mmCIF file of C-alpha atoms in Angstrom:
data_model
loop_
_atom_site.group_PDB
_atom_site.id
_atom_site.type_symbol
_atom_site.label_atom_id
_atom_site.label_comp_id
_atom_site.label_asym_id
_atom_site.label_seq_id
_atom_site.Cartn_x
_atom_site.Cartn_y
_atom_site.Cartn_z
ATOM 1 C CA MET F 636 6.505 -28.398 -0.507
ATOM 2 C CA ALA F 637 4.780 -25.868 1.770
ATOM 3 C CA VAL F 638 4.812 -22.088 1.825
ATOM 4 C CA ARG F 639 7.346 -20.658 4.252
ATOM 5 C CA ALA F 640 8.461 -17.278 5.516
ATOM 6 C CA GLU F 641 11.684 -16.207 3.838
ATOM 7 C CA HIS F 642 14.155 -13.920 5.626
ATOM 8 C CA ASP F 643 17.231 -14.296 3.450
ATOM 9 C CA ARG F 644 17.583 -11.241 1.214
ATOM 10 C CA ALA F 645 20.189 -12.953 -0.942
ATOM 11 C CA VAL F 646 17.757 -15.773 -1.741
ATOM 12 C CA LEU F 647 14.967 -13.321 -2.501
ATOM 13 C CA ALA F 648 17.240 -11.177 -4.674
ATOM 14 C CA ARG F 649 18.264 -14.226 -6.683
ATOM 15 C CA LEU F 650 14.679 -15.349 -7.282
ATOM 16 C CA LEU F 651 13.282 -11.898 -8.046
ATOM 17 C CA GLY F 652 16.322 -10.894 -10.059
ATOM 18 C CA ARG F 653 15.467 -13.432 -12.748
ATOM 19 C CA ASP F 654 12.970 -10.826 -14.026
ATOM 20 C CA PRO F 655 13.985 -7.485 -12.500
ATOM 21 C CA VAL F 656 11.416 -5.473 -14.442
ATOM 22 C CA LEU F 657 8.428 -7.608 -13.445
ATOM 23 C CA HIS F 658 9.664 -7.670 -9.847
ATOM 24 C CA ALA F 659 11.104 -4.149 -9.637
ATOM 25 C CA TYR F 660 8.903 -3.081 -6.738
ATOM 26 C CA GLN F 661 9.735 -6.200 -4.751
ATOM 27 C CA LEU F 662 13.454 -5.904 -5.463
ATOM 28 C CA GLY F 663 13.316 -2.306 -4.312
ATOM 29 C CA ASP F 664 11.619 -3.372 -1.108
ATOM 30 C CA LEU F 665 14.663 -5.508 -0.256
ATOM 31 C CA ASP F 666 16.500 -2.234 0.301
ATOM 32 C CA ASP F 667 17.212 -1.182 3.891
ATOM 33 C CA PHE F 668 14.849 1.768 3.382
ATOM 34 C CA PHE F 669 11.840 -0.582 2.974
ATOM 35 C CA TRP F 670 12.942 -3.938 4.431
ATOM 36 C CA PRO F 671 11.563 -3.322 7.982
ATOM 37 C CA TYR F 672 8.067 -2.948 6.515
ATOM 38 C CA THR F 673 8.079 -6.248 4.623
ATOM 39 C CA SER F 674 7.102 -9.889 5.140
ATOM 40 C CA TRP F 675 8.183 -12.392 2.505
ATOM 41 C CA PHE F 676 6.743 -15.793 1.620
ATOM 42 C CA ARG F 677 8.231 -18.436 -0.605
ATOM 43 C CA ARG F 678 7.162 -21.747 -2.068
ATOM 44 C CA GLY F 679 9.879 -23.266 -4.183
ATOM 45 C CA GLU F 680 10.889 -20.634 -6.723
ATOM 46 C CA GLN F 681 7.790 -18.464 -6.191
ATOM 47 C CA VAL F 682 7.738 -15.374 -3.963
ATOM 48 C CA ALA F 683 5.036 -13.111 -2.542
ATOM 49 C CA LEU F 684 5.512 -9.917 -0.536
ATOM 50 C CA LEU F 685 3.254 -8.392 2.115
ATOM 51 C CA TYR F 686 4.180 -4.730 2.516
ATOM 52 C CA HIS F 687 3.171 -3.089 5.821
ATOM 53 C CA GLY F 688 4.314 0.473 5.183
ATOM 54 C CA ILE F 689 0.838 1.871 4.440
ATOM 55 C CA ASP F 690 -2.512 1.976 6.261
ATOM 56 C CA LEU F 691 -3.694 -1.268 4.691
ATOM 57 C CA PRO F 692 -1.023 -3.891 4.002
ATOM 58 C CA THR F 693 -0.451 -4.630 0.324
ATOM 59 C CA LEU F 694 0.202 -8.066 -1.136
ATOM 60 C CA LEU F 695 2.432 -8.146 -4.222
ATOM 61 C CA ALA F 696 2.519 -11.307 -6.314
ATOM 62 C CA PHE F 697 3.649 -11.232 -9.938
ATOM 63 C CA ALA F 698 4.336 -14.120 -12.283
ATOM 64 C CA ALA F 699 5.207 -14.771 -15.874
ATOM 65 C CA PRO F 700 2.413 -16.764 -17.612
ATOM 66 C CA THR F 701 4.400 -19.987 -17.260
ATOM 67 C CA ASP F 702 4.620 -19.515 -13.467
ATOM 68 C CA THR F 703 1.041 -18.404 -12.751
ATOM 69 C CA GLN F 704 -0.192 -21.776 -11.568
ATOM 70 C CA ALA F 705 2.730 -22.296 -9.182
ATOM 71 C CA LEU F 706 2.299 -18.822 -7.669
ATOM 72 C CA ALA F 707 -1.454 -19.416 -7.338
ATOM 73 C CA VAL F 708 -0.706 -22.457 -5.158
ATOM 74 C CA LEU F 709 1.471 -20.281 -2.912
ATOM 75 C CA LEU F 710 -1.317 -17.691 -2.541
ATOM 76 C CA ALA F 711 -3.935 -20.320 -1.733
ATOM 77 C CA GLU F 712 -1.718 -21.718 1.028
ATOM 78 C CA LEU F 713 -0.885 -18.213 2.284
ATOM 79 C CA ALA F 714 -4.517 -17.029 2.463
ATOM 80 C CA PRO F 715 -5.251 -18.255 6.042
ATOM 81 C CA VAL F 716 -2.466 -16.122 7.559
ATOM 82 C CA LEU F 717 -3.112 -12.908 5.624
ATOM 83 C CA PRO F 718 -4.727 -9.891 7.328
ATOM 84 C CA ALA F 719 -8.512 -9.713 7.333
ATOM 85 C CA ARG F 720 -8.373 -6.681 5.030
ATOM 86 C CA LEU F 721 -5.654 -5.726 2.593
ATOM 87 C CA TYR F 722 -4.839 -4.497 -0.881
ATOM 88 C CA ALA F 723 -3.281 -6.727 -3.496
ATOM 89 C CA HIS F 724 -1.394 -6.213 -6.742
ATOM 90 C CA LEU F 725 -1.655 -9.500 -8.620
ATOM 91 C CA SER F 726 -0.778 -10.781 -12.059
ATOM 92 C CA PRO F 727 -3.898 -11.634 -14.100
ATOM 93 C CA GLY F 728 -5.495 -14.890 -12.988
ATOM 94 C CA LEU F 729 -3.993 -14.991 -9.498
ATOM 95 C CA ALA F 730 -6.974 -13.486 -7.666
ATOM 96 C CA ASP F 731 -8.902 -16.732 -8.134
ATOM 97 C CA ALA F 732 -6.535 -18.398 -5.684
ATOM 98 C CA LEU F 733 -7.818 -16.088 -2.919
ATOM 99 C CA ALA F 734 -11.514 -16.121 -3.814
ATOM 100 C CA GLY F 735 -12.317 -18.901 -1.347
ATOM 101 C CA SER F 736 -11.027 -16.846 1.583
ATOM 102 C CA PHE F 737 -11.713 -13.219 0.620
ATOM 103 C CA ARG F 738 -14.331 -11.014 -0.962
ATOM 104 C CA LEU F 739 -12.570 -9.406 -3.923
ATOM 105 C CA ALA F 740 -13.178 -5.898 -5.260
ATOM 106 C CA CYS F 741 -11.174 -5.092 -8.359
ATOM 107 C CA GLY F 742 -9.529 -1.690 -8.593
ATOM 108 C CA GLY F 743 -8.740 -2.038 -12.266
ATOM 109 C CA ARG F 744 -6.169 -3.266 -14.746
ATOM 110 C CA HIS F 745 -2.730 -1.637 -14.652
ATOM 111 C CA HIS F 746 0.271 -1.710 -16.961
ATOM 112 C CA ARG F 747 3.819 -2.261 -15.821
ATOM 113 C CA MET F 748 6.030 -0.162 -18.069
ATOM 114 C CA ALA F 749 9.806 -0.043 -18.349
ATOM 115 C CA LEU F 750 12.215 2.464 -19.843
ATOM 116 C CA THR F 751 13.368 0.454 -22.853
ATOM 117 C CA ASP F 752 14.333 3.290 -25.230
ATOM 118 C CA PRO F 753 16.220 5.859 -23.134
ATOM 119 C CA ALA F 754 17.369 7.641 -26.284
ATOM 120 C CA ARG F 755 13.861 9.126 -26.448
ATOM 121 C CA LEU F 756 14.557 11.052 -23.250
ATOM 122 C CA GLY F 757 16.646 13.337 -25.429
ATOM 123 C CA THR F 758 13.629 14.314 -27.506
ATOM 124 C CA VAL F 759 12.138 16.190 -24.543
ATOM 125 C CA ALA F 760 13.606 19.258 -22.887
ATOM 126 C CA PRO F 761 14.220 18.197 -19.260
ATOM 127 C CA ALA F 762 13.033 20.389 -16.422
ATOM 128 C CA GLY F 763 12.930 20.245 -12.656
ATOM 129 C CA VAL F 764 14.914 20.869 -9.495
ATOM 130 C CA VAL F 765 15.510 18.427 -6.665
ATOM 131 C CA LEU F 766 12.908 18.637 -3.908
ATOM 132 C CA THR F 767 13.741 18.067 -0.243
ATOM 133 C CA ALA F 768 11.900 17.734 3.045
ATOM 134 C CA ALA F 769 11.734 21.522 3.155
ATOM 135 C CA ASP F 770 9.428 21.392 0.118
ATOM 136 C CA LEU F 771 6.979 18.971 1.739
ATOM 137 C CA PRO F 772 4.205 21.557 2.381
ATOM 138 C CA GLN F 773 4.204 22.579 -1.301
ATOM 139 C CA VAL F 774 4.295 18.949 -2.424
ATOM 140 C CA ARG F 775 1.304 18.124 -0.242
ATOM 141 C CA GLU F 776 -0.569 21.160 -1.570
ATOM 142 C CA LEU F 777 0.072 20.225 -5.190
ATOM 143 C CA TYR F 778 -1.083 16.631 -4.656
ATOM 144 C CA ALA F 779 -4.231 17.861 -2.904
ATOM 145 C CA GLN F 780 -5.041 20.026 -5.925
ATOM 146 C CA ALA F 781 -3.824 17.832 -8.779
ATOM 147 C CA TYR F 782 -3.644 14.243 -7.551
ATOM 148 C CA PRO F 783 -6.013 13.700 -4.607
ATOM 149 C CA GLY F 784 -6.016 10.216 -3.184
ATOM 150 C CA ASN F 785 -2.556 9.307 -4.454
ATOM 151 C CA TRP F 786 -0.221 7.203 -2.337
ATOM 152 C CA PHE F 787 2.726 9.346 -1.264
ATOM 153 C CA ASP F 788 5.293 8.119 1.250
ATOM 154 C CA GLU F 789 6.770 11.359 2.550
ATOM 155 C CA ARG F 790 9.988 9.544 3.461
ATOM 156 C CA MET F 791 10.737 9.218 -0.248
ATOM 157 C CA LEU F 792 11.757 12.888 -0.393
ATOM 158 C CA GLN F 793 14.861 11.747 1.508
ATOM 159 C CA THR F 794 16.008 9.802 -1.561
ATOM 160 C CA GLY F 795 16.702 12.973 -3.543
ATOM 161 C CA GLN F 796 14.664 11.500 -6.398
ATOM 162 C CA TYR F 797 11.754 13.939 -6.434
ATOM 163 C CA LEU F 798 11.937 16.737 -8.983
ATOM 164 C CA GLY F 799 9.666 19.733 -9.234
ATOM 165 C CA VAL F 800 8.936 22.565 -11.665
ATOM 166 C CA ARG F 801 8.018 25.974 -10.266
ATOM 167 C CA ASP F 802 6.291 29.051 -11.580
ATOM 168 C CA ALA F 803 7.729 31.824 -9.420
ATOM 169 C CA ASP F 804 7.379 30.262 -5.942
ATOM 170 C CA ALA F 805 4.515 27.884 -6.759
ATOM 171 C CA LEU F 806 5.172 24.190 -7.398
ATOM 172 C CA VAL F 807 3.266 23.308 -10.587
ATOM 173 C CA ALA F 808 4.627 19.881 -11.594
ATOM 174 C CA VAL F 809 6.353 17.024 -9.819
ATOM 175 C CA ALA F 810 7.734 13.557 -10.557
ATOM 176 C CA GLY F 811 9.042 11.172 -7.947
ATOM 177 C CA VAL F 812 9.567 7.543 -7.060
ATOM 178 C CA HIS F 813 7.725 4.826 -5.197
ATOM 179 C CA VAL F 814 10.841 2.663 -5.126
ATOM 180 C CA PHE F 815 14.510 3.610 -5.430
ATOM 181 C CA SER F 816 17.334 1.194 -4.729
ATOM 182 C CA PRO F 817 20.841 1.625 -6.105
ATOM 183 C CA ALA F 818 21.768 -1.552 -4.209
ATOM 184 C CA TYR F 819 19.353 -3.615 -6.296
ATOM 185 C CA ARG F 820 19.615 -1.380 -9.383
ATOM 186 C CA VAL F 821 15.885 -0.634 -9.677
ATOM 187 C CA ALA F 822 13.569 2.353 -9.461
ATOM 188 C CA ALA F 823 9.850 2.850 -9.962
ATOM 189 C CA LEU F 824 8.411 6.234 -10.891
ATOM 190 C CA GLY F 825 5.384 7.473 -9.000
ATOM 191 C CA ASN F 826 3.424 10.524 -7.880
ATOM 192 C CA VAL F 827 3.782 12.239 -11.249
ATOM 193 C CA THR F 828 1.376 15.119 -11.672
ATOM 194 C CA THR F 829 0.916 18.640 -13.049
ATOM 195 C CA HIS F 830 -1.326 21.336 -11.658
ATOM 196 C CA PRO F 831 -4.586 21.435 -13.690
ATOM 197 C CA ARG F 832 -3.941 25.011 -14.843
ATOM 198 C CA TRP F 833 -0.555 24.002 -16.269
ATOM 199 C CA ARG F 834 -1.504 20.840 -18.106
ATOM 200 C CA GLY F 835 -1.070 20.569 -21.855
ATOM 201 C CA ARG F 836 2.274 22.402 -21.883
ATOM 202 C CA GLY F 837 4.565 19.381 -21.762
ATOM 203 C CA LEU F 838 5.671 19.864 -18.163
ATOM 204 C CA GLY F 839 4.857 16.260 -17.242
ATOM 205 C CA ALA F 840 7.089 14.865 -19.967
ATOM 206 C CA SER F 841 9.855 17.339 -19.127
ATOM 207 C CA VAL F 842 10.005 16.529 -15.420
ATOM 208 C CA VAL F 843 9.720 12.775 -16.072
ATOM 209 C CA ALA F 844 12.569 12.959 -18.595
ATOM 210 C CA ALA F 845 14.739 14.840 -16.124
ATOM 211 C CA LEU F 846 14.010 12.343 -13.363
ATOM 212 C CA CYS F 847 14.682 9.324 -15.588
ATOM 213 C CA ALA F 848 18.049 10.770 -16.638
ATOM 214 C CA ARG F 849 18.901 11.265 -12.974
ATOM 215 C CA LEU F 850 17.800 7.751 -12.003
ATOM 216 C CA ARG F 851 19.836 6.146 -14.763
ATOM 217 C CA GLU F 852 23.000 7.423 -13.074
ATOM 218 C CA THR F 853 22.514 4.886 -10.255
ATOM 219 C CA VAL F 854 20.028 2.192 -11.383
ATOM 220 C CA GLU F 855 19.719 -0.140 -14.339
ATOM 221 C CA HIS F 856 15.955 -0.652 -14.517
ATOM 222 C CA VAL F 857 13.484 2.270 -14.430
ATOM 223 C CA THR F 858 9.865 1.135 -14.256
ATOM 224 C CA LEU F 859 6.410 2.418 -13.385
ATOM 225 C CA ASN F 860 2.797 1.353 -12.921
ATOM 226 C CA VAL F 861 -0.056 3.146 -14.671
ATOM 227 C CA LYS F 862 -3.786 2.496 -14.933
ATOM 228 C CA ALA F 863 -4.571 0.898 -18.262
ATOM 229 C CA ASP F 864 -7.364 3.378 -18.982
ATOM 230 C CA ASN F 865 -5.198 6.449 -18.261
ATOM 231 C CA VAL F 866 -4.522 7.012 -21.947
ATOM 232 C CA ALA F 867 -2.882 10.414 -21.503
ATOM 233 C CA ALA F 868 -0.374 9.077 -18.978
ATOM 234 C CA VAL F 869 0.428 6.006 -21.081
ATOM 235 C CA ARG F 870 1.112 8.228 -24.094
ATOM 236 C CA LEU F 871 3.326 10.516 -22.030
ATOM 237 C CA TYR F 872 5.443 7.599 -20.850
ATOM 238 C CA GLU F 873 5.650 6.110 -24.331
ATOM 239 C CA ARG F 874 6.817 9.498 -25.611
ATOM 240 C CA VAL F 875 9.876 9.425 -23.334
ATOM 241 C CA GLY F 876 10.799 5.793 -24.030
ATOM 242 C CA PHE F 877 8.686 3.530 -21.823
ATOM 243 C CA THR F 878 7.142 0.289 -23.103
ATOM 244 C CA ARG F 879 4.349 -1.828 -21.652
ATOM 245 C CA VAL F 880 5.939 -5.072 -20.438
ATOM 246 C CA ALA F 881 3.257 -6.700 -18.239
ATOM 247 C CA ASP F 882 -0.210 -6.214 -16.789
ATOM 248 C CA TYR F 883 -1.550 -6.683 -13.296
ATOM 249 C CA ASP F 884 -4.776 -6.032 -11.399
ATOM 250 C CA GLU F 885 -5.304 -4.136 -8.161
ATOM 251 C CA TRP F 886 -7.718 -5.560 -5.590
ATOM 252 C CA THR F 887 -9.200 -4.811 -2.199
ATOM 253 C CA LEU F 888 -9.531 -8.038 -0.211
ATOM 254 C CA THR F 889 -11.868 -8.525 2.749
ATOM 255 C CA ALA F 890 -11.894 -11.830 4.601
ATOM 256 C CA LEU F 891 -15.054 -13.905 4.327
ATOM 257 C CA THR F 892 -16.766 -14.636 7.644
ATOM 258 C CA GLY F 893 -18.804 -17.645 8.653
#
């Protein structure tokens, strides 16, 4: 059984849908909004995604512990056709499968969290208005001040799933999505931040709670990724009902030469 390119979304949805929380980002990328930027690879029941929608392509490969070895075989076979430089989000233990072909630089352990106790959203006063493309200059300015270096796909404002809190005319807090797909019933929060001068007032929890309530009108699974050492963010998400469900590591991969 060899690795093969997979172009059938129904097949991919069936395989990834066995664990929609672990594979939320990949399921979301089956959506028409993201599909043109994706390349999919399959070996038996295992799937890996190469996403091309950012400056450096990103490889996504997640497995339950019982499937790690099988997915590692897929990655080892896939290595020769991967770009010479890329990012990777990999379940723990999978990077070893690429070590013979790439120099690996770890960007740190991350938690995958899922909204498992939505009743806790009601313990926080929601806040935020829907942001649109017209708000893009203010969104950019806030990220430059409060979240430099974040990955923000400006197209995502078109989803209507970015909420912001203002003080007078200034945008001081925002929560949005990296993935949103009513078709596949998944969403992934992202680009959540509060202006430094406004932190400590509960705005982050309020805008996240408002966004989660909005997302739950059209999707079944609300997830997010957060750095394991970002204790404040983890506590915020736990406060509004998120639970850690899996870990993964982020890597920068550079092909070995000679």
